[in-house]
Amino acid sequence: MVKHSERSPVWIPSTEQIQTTHITDLMAELNLDSYPALHAWSVTHRADFWEVMIRRLGIQFSQPYKQILDLSQGVENPQWLVDARLNIVESCFQAPINSTAILFQKDGAVLTLTYGELLALTNRVANGLVRAGFQPGDAIAIAMPMTPESVAIYLGIVKAGCVVVSVADSFAASEMATRLRIARARAIFTQDFIQRCGKELPLYTKVIEAEAPGAIVLPLSNQLSVELRPGDLTWRQFLSDNEEFDAIPVAPSSHSNILFSSGTTGEPKAIPWTHTTPIKCATDAYLHHDIHPGDVLAWYTNLGWMMGPWLIYASLINQAAIALYTDVPTNRAYGQFIQDARVTLLGVVPSLVSTWKTTGCMQGLDWSAIKAFSSTGECSNPQDMHYLMALAGNKPVIEYCGGTEIGGAYITGTLIQPCIPATFTTPALGLDIAILDSNGNPAPKGEAFIIPPSIGLSTELLNKDHHEVYFAQTPRHGVAGSPVPGSRKNSIPARYPLLLRRHGDQLERLPNGYFQAHGRVDDTMNLGGIKVSSAEIEQVLNTVEDVCETAAIAVSPTEGGPCQLVIYVVPSPHTQKTKPELLIALQTAIKQQLNPLFKIHDLVIVDTLPRTASNKVMRRILRDSYQPHSPPLLPLSSQTKTNQPTLPTNQ
């Protein structure tokens, strides 16, 4: 594998393409002559940057703000849009009423919902909530697939001044119960069944098992197929006929959505989004993904994870359309939908691209409408991303890395910079980062820290100490009392030294100025006295022939001694390589491309890797379930898969 620093761009924007972007237009407005100058301006004049973006996005206010940013309580507690009143849903309906808001598939055909139709359904939901006695501030859960109805439900809850509680429909009942309890949900919207690969899977029964509060139940088909608990309502019983509703204005810091971390290391963090967080979603889409009115965005996701709400706001505030697909994205039918819906921005996770590459299921489709891809959720490898680009005639990939507590990305790419697969080109506009080594010193490779403040960054957690999670014992940045990187009009009082905000990713700044992700700090291992991340090892091993994907973990011998490297591998479906042959190939790749001192202690063959519902590999599950073993050295097609962890549902 060629090192990133030695590779050349595989996509370079033309002058014409650059001139049509929002970034170029913004640079012209600000009289800036380069992208580095724009990013520098956005982080040295943060309040001014967000004021410009609020104007460009057309964010609607029922009462204007008196000050864009107040830092009198320090960068941990910025006050955005001081004294304003708004409801962010009003900013989602600025497109002409006959413009397409949602495309979706039903009975093999692609159907549409206009902005006017979505607004009417949103208002019927909001009126239904008021009629049912819900008050502003009440928490109301959604556990159902991304459908036109669930989008309207989401918007209706927020428009009524209530708070969405995001619950993935793939969760087990116990996981649902945990999230409903933490958020104190008063009701839940759900479906009787969900459909996956031609099968109807029960959803309402899981909601009952989770001891959920009163449920509003939508049918998968025309009629409900379940008997409801006393007090639960059908969709038809709940939905109001009134298509007019005045949005409830709230303070900018009011909660709009409670989302959760993946919970792979214990109880999930409950992360509130406010009515300002969607401004971050829409800004990232406007600038970094260059979304224009009439664009079509598709991202296989769920309202239980941040990319579901992100997709709603990124699309609708920018007057674009959302393409929704509720079945699995791993077969050709999904690719056909992307073709027929004329998707212009397609969001992916790297493991999905790996599956497409292995099966060849997307070959020969017409994806010429796609202007760009965006990849998020886990580290990419260059070969898979190059393959993805080729599916649409060499269109660029915007790597997009952030989190629920950011409301979007802290590091990403643009459409005015050349694309080198599996690399980032820039910190997000309006944000900056510091990369520090284990001693807290600036370094080209180390842990990434965010330099606050920014719209989108969380300021509280419902069930944990926000300061302890993100700021405790982080290095200080800059000098107390120095100008705030965010406004010429504000400075931090001397008692508030500038802080760095912990995020937990490992980054490397490459010699060409681009960045490469190396996974989470939590997944760093020490092999022979050398620190290396799981992602670094996996990026190398995933390029080996006859390998679909891998996961690297370190285990400690029971008798003591240094950590040992264990590799879980999902082989290609038709490989005839034996386990020893695979082991030799993987060890050779590590020796040649990483470090000859890194020795694979054990190789475990599995059919699939355990993942969260947001598609992150659960290495903790692998570490906890690992047992040393000596399987028979037979061809993989006849081997018994041993030590295979119990896999959570990931739909």
XYZ file of C-alpha atoms in Angstrom:
651
model
C 0.000 0.000 0.000
C 1.319 3.440 -0.910
C 1.630 5.823 1.990
C -0.791 8.750 2.065
C 2.019 11.279 1.899
C 3.206 9.706 -1.354
C -0.164 9.520 -3.078
C -1.502 12.095 -5.489
C -5.068 13.383 -5.620
C -7.453 11.226 -7.640
C -9.977 14.048 -8.125
C -9.172 17.700 -8.730
C -11.982 20.233 -9.039
C -12.143 22.243 -12.226
C -12.149 26.027 -12.173
C -15.810 25.957 -13.181
C -16.678 23.567 -10.341
C -14.856 25.727 -7.803
C -16.610 28.885 -8.974
C -20.095 27.415 -8.400
C -19.534 26.488 -4.743
C -20.922 28.254 -1.696
C -17.394 28.442 -0.274
C -16.155 30.454 -3.252
C -19.156 32.755 -2.985
C -18.497 33.265 0.727
C -14.831 34.014 0.060
C -15.864 36.661 -2.469
C -18.274 38.265 0.021
C -15.525 38.452 2.642
C -12.858 39.539 0.113
C -10.657 36.532 0.957
C -8.391 35.054 -1.698
C -7.852 31.467 -0.468
C -9.487 28.689 1.476
C -6.831 28.785 4.268
C -7.635 32.483 4.674
C -11.355 31.671 4.937
C -10.803 29.023 7.588
C -8.490 31.310 9.554
C -11.110 34.079 9.420
C -13.866 31.690 10.546
C -11.991 30.749 13.723
C -10.581 34.166 14.594
C -13.985 35.802 14.092
C -16.282 33.029 15.245
C -19.243 35.170 16.195
C -19.022 36.969 12.866
C -18.783 33.645 11.016
C -21.942 32.271 12.605
C -23.762 35.555 12.048
C -22.937 35.333 8.339
C -24.115 31.713 8.181
C -27.364 32.446 10.023
C -28.072 35.109 7.402
C -27.097 32.898 4.475
C -29.223 29.989 5.705
C -32.176 32.287 6.341
C -32.669 31.156 9.937
C -36.067 32.438 11.094
C -36.592 34.266 14.401
C -39.780 35.321 16.131
C -37.625 37.652 18.243
C -34.168 38.699 17.006
C -31.032 38.166 19.043
C -29.332 41.087 20.788
C -25.887 39.500 20.717
C -24.631 36.609 18.634
C -22.312 35.233 21.348
C -21.844 35.914 25.049
C -18.785 34.306 26.654
C -19.097 35.872 30.083
C -19.531 32.350 31.538
C -16.488 30.980 29.709
C -16.072 28.862 26.582
C -17.602 25.830 28.304
C -20.896 27.693 28.561
C -21.266 29.980 25.555
C -24.600 31.773 25.191
C -25.608 31.882 21.539
C -28.243 34.235 20.095
C -28.788 36.119 23.329
C -32.448 37.001 24.078
C -33.679 35.543 20.782
C -36.782 33.417 20.344
C -37.126 30.916 17.530
C -38.340 27.484 16.539
C -35.831 25.863 14.215
C -38.546 23.987 12.291
C -39.694 27.268 10.749
C -36.312 27.448 8.992
C -36.983 24.039 7.402
C -39.828 25.328 5.217
C -38.356 28.155 3.158
C -38.436 26.268 -0.150
C -41.353 26.745 -2.592
C -44.280 24.607 -1.457
C -44.264 22.590 -4.690
C -40.566 21.701 -4.400
C -39.731 18.094 -3.556
C -38.950 17.579 0.123
C -38.826 13.777 0.342
C -38.383 10.934 -2.142
C -39.203 7.428 -0.999
C -39.843 3.998 -2.444
C -43.158 2.172 -2.281
C -44.050 -0.989 -4.215
C -40.973 -0.504 -6.391
C -41.816 3.045 -7.440
C -40.144 6.268 -6.305
C -42.758 8.623 -4.846
C -42.413 12.201 -3.648
C -43.695 14.476 -0.915
C -43.579 18.212 -1.551
C -42.589 20.832 0.987
C -46.231 21.870 1.182
C -47.364 18.301 1.851
C -44.638 17.763 4.461
C -45.580 21.034 6.174
C -49.242 20.018 6.303
C -48.394 16.618 7.837
C -45.971 18.238 10.304
C -48.718 20.605 11.436
C -51.202 17.754 11.825
C -48.700 16.026 14.136
C -48.141 19.196 16.184
C -51.895 19.727 16.527
C -52.307 16.086 17.524
C -49.788 16.551 20.319
C -51.555 19.645 21.639
C -54.927 17.885 21.474
C -53.460 14.931 23.410
C -52.410 17.283 26.219
C -48.638 17.476 25.679
C -46.891 20.651 26.780
C -43.760 22.412 25.494
C -40.713 20.727 26.978
C -42.287 17.253 27.124
C -39.994 14.476 25.875
C -41.517 12.264 23.184
C -39.643 9.300 21.718
C -39.500 8.027 18.152
C -38.573 4.390 17.478
C -39.282 3.680 13.837
C -37.551 3.685 10.452
C -36.819 6.826 8.441
C -40.093 7.295 6.540
C -41.972 10.396 5.376
C -44.208 9.962 8.423
C -41.296 9.754 10.879
C -39.757 12.924 9.414
C -43.078 14.742 9.877
C -43.378 13.331 13.404
C -39.874 14.556 14.235
C -40.591 18.048 12.910
C -44.042 18.150 14.510
C -42.669 17.328 17.958
C -40.059 20.088 17.720
C -42.523 22.582 16.219
C -44.857 22.031 19.189
C -41.998 23.004 21.528
C -41.524 19.417 22.691
C -38.318 17.360 22.675
C -37.614 14.337 20.464
C -36.063 11.318 22.189
C -34.089 9.381 19.583
C -34.332 5.577 19.862
C -32.999 3.284 17.118
C -35.578 0.766 15.898
C -32.925 -1.963 15.903
C -32.369 -1.777 19.670
C -33.280 -4.615 21.981
C -36.054 -3.823 24.457
C -33.575 -3.333 27.304
C -31.654 -0.697 25.314
C -34.898 1.073 24.470
C -35.903 1.037 28.119
C -32.604 2.602 29.187
C -32.986 5.531 26.809
C -36.651 6.110 27.601
C -35.818 6.156 31.305
C -32.893 8.554 31.012
C -34.854 11.000 28.845
C -38.070 10.660 30.883
C -40.096 10.145 27.747
C -43.831 10.723 28.125
C -44.881 8.993 24.890
C -43.435 7.118 21.929
C -44.154 6.937 18.210
C -43.493 3.517 16.707
C -44.621 0.980 14.077
C -46.221 -2.416 14.429
C -43.520 -4.064 12.264
C -40.477 -3.097 10.220
C -39.519 -4.742 6.955
C -36.039 -6.078 6.262
C -35.047 -8.347 3.370
C -38.633 -9.384 2.732
C -39.275 -10.234 6.382
C -41.575 -8.440 8.809
C -39.846 -7.949 12.157
C -41.871 -6.995 15.253
C -41.262 -3.521 16.644
C -44.310 -2.675 18.753
C -43.803 -5.823 20.849
C -40.272 -4.601 21.699
C -41.737 -1.249 22.729
C -44.162 -3.055 25.046
C -41.342 -5.165 26.470
C -39.403 -1.954 27.136
C -42.353 -0.797 29.264
C -42.581 2.306 27.137
C -45.067 5.054 27.968
C -48.169 5.607 25.841
C -47.544 4.700 22.229
C -48.831 6.054 18.925
C -48.523 3.118 16.531
C -48.218 3.385 12.753
C -48.921 0.398 10.494
C -46.246 -1.035 8.213
C -48.948 -1.503 5.603
C -52.469 -0.079 5.413
C -53.832 -1.694 8.577
C -52.341 -2.418 11.987
C -51.441 -6.066 12.493
C -51.259 -5.964 16.295
C -53.614 -5.423 19.189
C -52.743 -2.291 21.138
C -52.322 -1.898 24.875
C -55.061 0.020 26.678
C -54.366 3.727 26.220
C -52.185 3.372 23.125
C -53.396 5.077 19.948
C -53.376 4.243 16.297
C -51.841 6.770 13.931
C -55.293 7.643 12.583
C -56.682 8.201 16.072
C -53.818 10.498 16.974
C -53.428 12.575 13.814
C -55.261 15.886 13.714
C -57.092 17.080 10.601
C -55.880 20.642 11.191
C -53.087 21.489 8.737
C -52.295 24.900 10.268
C -50.052 25.370 13.311
C -48.064 28.305 14.631
C -44.651 27.137 15.812
C -43.988 27.515 19.546
C -41.097 29.989 19.949
C -38.478 28.993 22.499
C -35.101 30.131 23.773
C -32.161 29.114 21.536
C -30.788 26.902 24.333
C -34.059 24.971 24.698
C -33.772 21.252 24.013
C -35.069 20.016 20.679
C -33.749 16.452 20.669
C -32.181 14.016 23.150
C -29.706 11.756 21.384
C -27.422 9.104 22.824
C -23.878 7.907 22.373
C -23.452 4.302 21.248
C -23.014 3.099 24.817
C -20.270 0.632 23.928
C -18.458 1.329 27.220
C -21.431 1.478 29.589
C -24.589 3.550 29.955
C -24.916 5.801 26.903
C -24.395 9.531 27.280
C -27.654 11.470 26.862
C -26.760 14.446 24.670
C -29.276 17.263 24.232
C -29.491 19.116 20.956
C -30.865 22.650 21.207
C -32.615 24.815 18.634
C -29.161 26.094 17.575
C -27.602 22.661 16.882
C -29.380 22.312 13.497
C -27.591 25.486 12.380
C -24.345 23.488 12.601
C -25.891 20.615 10.595
C -27.090 22.965 7.873
C -23.820 24.924 7.798
C -21.714 21.804 7.278
C -24.035 20.755 4.458
C -24.041 24.230 2.892
C -20.273 24.748 2.971
C -18.522 21.384 3.125
C -21.007 19.358 1.073
C -22.046 22.330 -1.071
C -25.770 21.573 -0.912
C -27.981 23.766 -3.109
C -31.765 23.998 -3.490
C -32.993 21.023 -5.507
C -30.177 18.684 -4.464
C -31.143 15.188 -3.272
C -29.426 13.755 -0.170
C -29.444 10.071 0.734
C -27.902 8.645 3.872
C -28.847 5.204 5.116
C -29.492 6.053 8.721
C -32.087 6.201 11.465
C -33.574 8.833 13.771
C -31.964 6.933 16.652
C -28.555 8.251 15.552
C -27.345 11.757 14.825
C -27.176 11.345 11.051
C -30.971 10.943 10.950
C -31.736 14.373 12.460
C -28.646 15.761 10.682
C -30.072 14.629 7.350
C -33.399 16.342 8.036
C -31.857 19.699 8.886
C -28.998 19.538 6.368
C -31.503 18.934 3.586
C -34.541 21.024 4.506
C -32.824 24.192 5.792
C -30.858 24.166 2.516
C -34.070 23.650 0.490
C -32.918 20.256 -0.774
C -34.711 16.886 -0.788
C -34.234 13.808 1.402
C -34.141 10.371 -0.252
C -35.393 7.711 2.206
C -34.918 3.965 1.848
C -36.084 1.657 4.625
C -34.848 -1.771 3.522
C -31.223 -2.919 3.739
C -28.579 -0.967 1.765
C -26.368 -3.971 1.000
C -28.022 -5.127 -2.219
C -28.651 -3.830 -5.704
C -32.180 -2.649 -4.924
C -30.717 0.171 -2.841
C -28.412 1.175 -5.663
C -31.372 1.149 -8.050
C -33.210 3.518 -5.698
C -30.185 5.856 -5.621
C -30.232 5.837 -9.419
C -33.989 6.374 -9.785
C -34.153 9.098 -7.116
C -31.329 10.974 -8.896
C -29.397 11.354 -5.643
C -26.766 14.099 -5.785
C -25.058 13.497 -2.412
C -24.778 9.916 -1.172
C -23.679 9.294 2.408
C -21.975 6.004 3.251
C -20.111 4.172 5.978
C -16.857 2.492 4.906
C -17.993 -1.033 5.835
C -20.974 -0.641 3.494
C -18.661 0.315 0.638
C -16.523 -2.722 1.424
C -19.596 -4.931 1.060
C -20.501 -3.340 -2.272
C -16.958 -3.879 -3.491
C -16.872 -7.515 -2.385
C -20.234 -8.444 -3.919
C -20.108 -6.182 -6.969
C -23.811 -5.460 -6.443
C -23.659 -1.836 -7.573
C -21.831 -2.390 -10.866
C -23.462 -1.001 -13.997
C -25.883 1.394 -12.322
C -26.273 4.979 -13.502
C -25.115 7.132 -10.617
C -24.196 10.058 -12.854
C -26.428 12.452 -10.873
C -24.141 12.082 -7.858
C -21.962 15.158 -7.348
C -20.178 13.849 -4.273
C -20.126 11.122 -1.660
C -19.683 11.614 2.069
C -18.191 9.000 4.375
C -18.641 8.917 8.129
C -18.873 6.620 11.143
C -15.490 4.889 10.970
C -12.072 5.111 9.347
C -11.923 4.625 5.585
C -9.338 2.827 3.534
C -8.158 4.345 0.226
C -8.890 1.328 -1.968
C -12.556 1.153 -0.991
C -13.052 4.899 -1.360
C -11.378 4.891 -4.768
C -13.745 2.084 -5.779
C -16.702 4.132 -4.530
C -15.646 7.164 -6.550
C -15.488 5.045 -9.683
C -19.107 3.921 -9.267
C -20.215 7.461 -10.129
C -17.596 8.281 -12.748
C -14.894 9.488 -10.343
C -16.821 11.799 -8.033
C -15.121 13.046 -4.842
C -15.590 11.708 -1.317
C -16.020 14.195 1.519
C -14.712 12.490 4.655
C -16.871 13.716 7.537
C -15.840 13.067 11.142
C -17.510 14.436 14.240
C -20.131 13.284 16.671
C -23.513 13.740 18.279
C -22.032 16.175 20.812
C -20.746 18.341 17.934
C -23.894 18.404 15.818
C -21.772 17.612 12.784
C -18.073 17.413 11.991
C -14.939 18.888 13.473
C -12.803 17.712 10.553
C -13.935 17.108 6.998
C -13.308 18.140 3.372
C -14.544 20.532 0.689
C -15.393 20.482 -3.002
C -12.792 23.129 -3.793
C -9.827 21.033 -2.645
C -8.352 17.964 -4.389
C -9.569 14.606 -3.072
C -7.132 12.006 -1.781
C -9.240 9.022 -0.678
C -9.482 8.331 3.061
C -8.062 11.708 4.090
C -9.502 14.935 5.462
C -8.545 18.300 4.040
C -9.586 20.724 6.763
C -11.060 21.302 10.199
C -14.686 22.322 9.778
C -15.252 25.998 9.121
C -16.005 27.778 12.379
C -13.953 25.228 14.335
C -10.293 24.571 14.934
C -8.354 21.703 16.448
C -5.088 20.981 18.220
C -3.207 17.681 17.856
C -1.198 16.799 20.956
C 1.093 13.922 21.834
C 0.845 11.912 25.064
C 2.805 14.638 26.898
C 0.369 17.344 25.826
C 2.725 18.891 23.286
C 1.743 19.875 19.721
C 2.615 17.041 17.352
C 1.813 15.890 13.810
C 0.207 12.752 15.232
C -1.717 12.321 18.468
C -5.020 13.027 20.142
C -7.276 15.626 18.539
C -8.736 18.333 20.773
C -11.388 20.826 19.682
C -10.816 24.516 20.357
C -14.208 25.876 21.484
C -16.602 27.640 21.199
C -18.831 26.731 18.240
C -22.519 26.444 17.546
C -23.307 22.726 17.757
C -20.944 21.841 20.584
C -22.864 20.377 23.520
C -22.842 22.196 26.846
C -24.624 19.620 29.019
C -25.343 15.915 29.426
C -28.472 14.595 31.109
C -26.798 11.739 32.944
C -23.120 12.639 33.255
C -20.936 15.562 34.270
C -20.276 17.451 31.024
C -17.122 19.105 32.370
C -15.654 15.791 33.515
C -16.340 14.123 30.158
C -15.042 16.842 27.843
C -12.892 19.340 29.749
C -11.467 17.914 32.967
C -7.667 17.694 32.897
C -7.397 18.738 29.268
C -4.482 20.968 28.319
C -5.046 24.723 28.302
C -4.678 26.556 25.028
C -3.516 30.141 24.699
C -3.279 32.721 27.445
C -6.023 33.779 29.832
C -7.480 37.122 28.920
C -6.357 36.900 25.282
C -8.879 37.635 22.529
C -11.383 34.864 22.055
C -11.032 33.004 18.744
C -14.594 33.833 17.815
C -15.244 37.538 18.037
C -13.370 40.793 18.003
C -15.912 42.077 20.498
C -15.452 39.463 23.200
C -12.580 38.287 25.330
C -12.427 35.670 28.055
C -12.023 37.105 31.559
C -8.739 36.232 33.239
C -10.416 33.635 35.456
C -11.333 31.641 32.305
C -8.197 30.352 30.586
C -8.809 29.072 27.090
C -9.698 25.401 27.122
C -9.282 22.481 24.782
C -12.233 20.146 24.494
C -11.595 16.405 24.543
C -13.067 14.374 21.678
C -11.120 11.114 21.797
C -9.995 10.662 18.181
C -6.439 10.102 17.015
C -5.379 12.205 14.048
C -2.262 12.619 11.969
C -1.419 15.763 10.054
C 0.246 14.560 6.858
C 3.183 16.307 5.164
C 0.844 17.642 2.456
C -1.333 19.347 5.073
C -4.160 16.817 4.878
C -5.235 14.657 7.824
C -5.670 10.930 8.406
C -7.810 9.400 11.144
C -6.425 6.589 13.303
C -9.515 5.672 15.273
C -10.351 6.296 18.908
C -7.791 6.877 21.627
C -9.638 4.178 23.585
C -8.640 1.676 20.892
C -4.928 2.369 21.158
C -2.719 -0.563 22.071
C 0.883 -0.912 23.140
C 2.734 -3.569 21.147
C 6.366 -4.078 22.076
C 6.539 -0.634 23.659
C 5.080 1.061 20.557
C 1.655 2.705 20.599
C -0.565 1.923 17.631
C -4.301 2.211 17.078
C -6.675 -0.510 15.991
C -7.628 1.627 13.008
C -4.016 1.885 11.779
C -3.677 -1.898 11.785
C -7.092 -2.442 10.210
C -6.427 0.070 7.430
C -3.478 -2.057 6.357
C -5.122 -5.468 6.783
C -8.326 -4.501 4.978
C -6.313 -4.133 1.772
C -5.131 -7.769 1.836
C -6.572 -9.997 -0.877
C -9.437 -12.302 0.218
C -10.230 -10.111 3.244
C -13.535 -8.239 3.601
C -12.795 -6.513 6.886
C -10.835 -6.925 10.087
C -10.825 -5.804 13.702
C -7.645 -5.568 15.770
C -7.604 -5.895 19.554
C -4.952 -6.305 22.215
C -5.314 -8.907 24.958
C -3.288 -9.363 28.105
C -2.029 -12.874 28.872
C -3.532 -14.392 32.009
C -0.040 -15.135 33.278
C 1.043 -11.529 32.735
C 3.378 -10.016 30.217
C 3.052 -7.620 27.281
C -0.153 -7.180 25.288
C -0.730 -9.571 22.411
C -2.284 -8.706 19.063
C -5.413 -10.606 18.048
C -7.032 -10.117 14.647
C -10.662 -10.893 13.865
C -11.146 -11.331 10.128
C -14.199 -11.584 7.887
C -12.883 -13.382 4.794
C -14.218 -12.888 1.286
C -17.154 -15.246 0.652
C -15.458 -17.358 -2.002
C -11.906 -17.547 -0.728
C -10.230 -20.933 -0.491
C -7.368 -19.732 1.680
C -6.769 -21.650 4.868
C -6.334 -19.946 8.192
C -2.502 -20.347 8.107
C -2.431 -18.837 4.611
C -4.505 -15.872 5.732
C -2.326 -15.446 8.794
C 0.826 -15.323 6.651
C -0.744 -12.754 4.302
C -1.866 -10.531 7.142
C 1.431 -10.781 9.016
C 3.317 -9.930 5.824
C 1.187 -6.817 5.315
C 1.872 -5.661 8.876
C 5.586 -6.334 8.485
C 5.885 -4.452 5.206
C 3.554 -1.538 5.874
C 3.557 -0.972 9.640
C 6.211 -2.518 11.826
C 7.969 -5.907 11.689
C 7.858 -6.033 15.494
C 4.043 -6.286 15.502
C 3.293 -10.018 15.666
C -0.188 -11.480 15.285
C -0.738 -13.701 18.302
C -4.043 -15.178 17.125
C -6.387 -15.003 14.157
C -10.124 -15.488 14.643
C -12.375 -16.173 11.658
C -15.896 -14.706 11.907
C -18.822 -14.226 9.553
C -19.342 -10.622 10.619
C -18.101 -8.113 13.179
C -20.275 -6.910 16.062
C -21.436 -3.358 15.468
C -23.547 -0.772 17.147
C -26.700 0.329 15.381
C -24.689 3.341 14.157
C -22.231 0.902 12.532
C -19.235 1.297 14.830
C -17.261 -1.894 15.475
C -17.706 -2.986 19.085
C -14.133 -3.980 19.881
C -15.068 -4.217 23.550
C -17.351 -7.142 22.682
C -14.455 -8.816 20.879
C -12.088 -8.285 23.807
C -14.614 -9.567 26.324
C -15.510 -12.664 24.294
C -12.018 -13.651 23.205
C -10.730 -17.059 24.296
C -7.440 -18.574 23.056
C -8.145 -21.477 20.750
C -6.578 -23.806 18.197
C -9.094 -24.459 15.394
C -8.438 -27.189 12.816
C -6.412 -25.999 9.858
C -9.061 -26.658 7.194
C -10.164 -24.584 4.201
C -12.316 -21.713 5.415
C -15.356 -23.025 3.572
C -15.408 -26.071 5.861
C -14.077 -24.560 9.092
C -16.298 -24.259 12.124
C -16.360 -20.610 13.098
C -15.197 -20.552 16.696
C -15.143 -17.722 19.180
C -17.682 -15.835 17.109
C -19.211 -13.131 19.310
C -22.916 -12.670 19.684
C -23.796 -10.022 17.145
C -26.259 -7.214 17.801
C -28.856 -6.343 15.209
C -27.601 -3.662 12.844
C -30.249 -2.573 10.406
